[in-house]
Amino acid sequence: MTLFRKIRILFYKAVKLRIWFASVTVVILFLLLALTVNSAREKDIVNIFSRQQLINVQNTSKRMTDVFSQIGKNADLFSRLYPSLKMNAEEMDSYYKMLSSGWENTFDTIVLFDANGKVVNVYPKNVLPAINLSDHFNALRKSQKQYLNLAKREPSPTGSKQKTDRYLVLGYPLKGQNAEFAGALLISFSLSAVLDKYRQQTASDELGELWLMDEKQKIVIHSDSAFIGKDIQELLTDIGEKGIDFSSDNGGYFESVVRLNDQKQQKSIISYYSFKAGDKKWTMLVVAPYSRVISPLRKTFFYTLFSSLLLIIVVIITSMSFAYREGKKLRIREERKRLIERQDWQEKLLREKKTIEGIIEGSPIPSFVIDNEHKVILWNRACTGLTGASAEEVLGTDNHSKPFYSVKRPMIADLIVDNDIEGLSKYYDTKKVKKSDKVIGAYEATDYFENLRGQSRYMYFLASPIYDEDGRIIAAIETLQDVSREKEMTKNLSEYAETLQNELIENIELRRQIEGVYNYLKTIVNSLPDKIYEIDENGIINFMSRGLKKKDDLSRELRNKHFLDFVEPGYEDFVSAKWEEAKKGIYRPYEIEATGKDGRRHNLLITTSPVLGTNHYILVQRDITEFKNLEKKLYDSQKLAALGQLSAGIAHEIRNPLSSIKMSLQILEKRMSPEGNDLKRFKIAEKEVDHLETLVNDILAFAKPVEPKKIPVDLSKVLEQAIDLAEKGITDKKIDVRTEFADVPYVTVDPAMMADSFLNVVRNAVEAVEENGRIEVSLRYFDDTRHSVAVEIKDNGGGISEEDLPHIFNPFFTRKNYGTGLGLSLVKKIIDIHQGTIDIFSKKNEGTTVLIVLPLGTEGVGSPVKNN
């Protein structure tokens, strides 16, 4: 109850603090809002006042400009009519009076000078000018134009102090009959007197103080004579380095701090407007104190703010009083409610106590409860059935340990009631006593009893404290369970686990041996020169051996993909048909070709066989390129051997006679000097002999076994050499030869053999094209892999018929009248020696393209798939 009361008091204090905090927050927010609104209103008031002040300055300046303009017009009219005027002194005074009408209190004197500077007339009479006008007359006579200037009052002859004043001097030249200078009319005004009525009007309207500034920004009129003649920028203290620009014709206004004297300053609102009087520019300024402008607004603001704060405080006090009364009523209601709830809880606790006792009593788990004096207060029926001791024998006593032990000793519940944790180790050290993981503050132990009511048993004890509402231990409950069966099962499980562990060790050893055999067999498979593919019934690759060349390991790239996706283009249908035959049980080896990374062609032998007991297949790939090359070389060697024997016979039987015949023809031609048809027949005979010699030489060159002398060569240079050797035919037919050589690396070839092969192809192109034909020769990479280069020679000649294309590489096949038929056979032989390929694409009357592909490397690839 004490704790609840403390909590309640803290709650009420927190509520009060929250109310005060909310109230202060509202007041602060209201003040901030009021200050923000007032600041905005002050800016609006200052802006409105500045515009109004600017309008007043503009009107005042315009009125002064109109007055000076009217006086100037009258004086100018007088100066123009002066030569014809015949007025006596009284008439002149009347004219002067009319001229100064309305300004009697502002002007000083009107003086009329003749051409020599002598005073002719002065108005008012017997009045001396306050300033010396002679200097101004001399300046006007010199310029002979309308004159306007400022002047200071002459010092008093008696030395007495006079008020410092400025005078405005207006001068107008007078012209004679012949327009010569005849004198001048000078009028002097007191600037202070002129501006007095405007200054009085400004002061009466509380618009501020009136200043006048000349075109050099020097103060001319100021309430404090100490500032007259000073620069306007010296009076303004916060205008920056550039100062204020007063050059605008429309005037303006701004805020600035104005010097009142050497120690005092005042923030002011300044409006200004420029006007002209004569040829001079003046600026009129009205300076109003900032505090005077916003004073009415600030008074209103402070009155309103004070009234609002007072109203808020009254509302807050009233609200707090009301809240206090309502809170007091609420506390009374809460107290009544809590009393009723306390009675309900007491009744509920009694019911729950009886219920819990009934539950413990009827529980199948043996349990007993002791109080803090170690007296048994509850002993259920299950405990009686386990120990044989009835509740009547035990209740109210401390003999609850006798049914278990032969001597009296504390149970776990006794040690918990005494909070004797060290006693647990003393009495239950060998009983596996430990703190319970499930019940807070409880302890558990297991003990063995040889004779507990006639049986040997393992018993599990769990004891837990019972606390009152203040957290003190007032009792303890202890439960007992017969775990003999569980102990027996644990023992059996332990023996079974030991058996499983032994079997697991044997299985691990067996697996290690199997893995060793598997790795050994895998090494054997990977060491085979042939590649082995394991493929399922759908053609998906599941396994591929690495082969001897480990750097070509494509197992990850090919796995889980269809093997037909990697077959060389052009063989897909053929390999697919063989695959269908294999699935039908027809397992016949077949051959395909594949292109290696270096661009070389490889012959592959593919053998398919089933995996016994499954629907999978084994595909064995063997690179038989070397066997094919050996087979071809054997065939070529046999053919060349026959040709060699034939060539030897021809060389022996034909070559020498041909030389004799050729020599005899040449001798006869020189001796007989034939002409006409006889000479023609001699030439035909010599030509036929040359043709036979060429045929014999080509046969010997084709049959002769050669070994290329390979060196790195720039193929573009070899191609240029071949074109140069065929220059005569190119020039005779006026053929347009175009070359396009890409930047490719050097190729390892026999340059002499390669020049002969290129020359043969170029000569065939020259012979095929007509006059003014075109031949294109290009050198480039064959494909994106950049493992081989391609030489392409293209012409726009007559082309080759479809029937002749399969036979163009056969020895002695030709359609030329004088051809041997061995040129392209020799070219193919040279290209084959360099492990390259030659293909000819041609159609009749559409030209011919010869494509020669040479590898950049020398290493082949033994794979049936195409390497990207």
Coordinates of C-alpha atoms in Angstrom, one line a residue, residues 217-220 226-235 259 262:
Q217 CA 26.4 65.8 -52.0
K218 CA 27.4 68.6 -49.6
I219 CA 24.9 69.6 -46.9
V220 CA 23.5 73.1 -47.6
A226 CA 28.0 72.2 -37.7
F227 CA 27.0 69.8 -40.4
I228 CA 26.5 72.4 -43.1
G229 CA 29.1 72.0 -45.9
K230 CA 29.9 68.4 -44.9
D231 CA 29.5 65.4 -47.2
I232 CA 26.2 63.5 -46.7
Q233 CA 28.0 60.2 -46.5
E234 CA 29.8 61.3 -43.3
L235 CA 26.4 61.6 -41.6
R259 CA 24.9 61.0 -36.7
D262 CA 30.0 63.2 -32.3

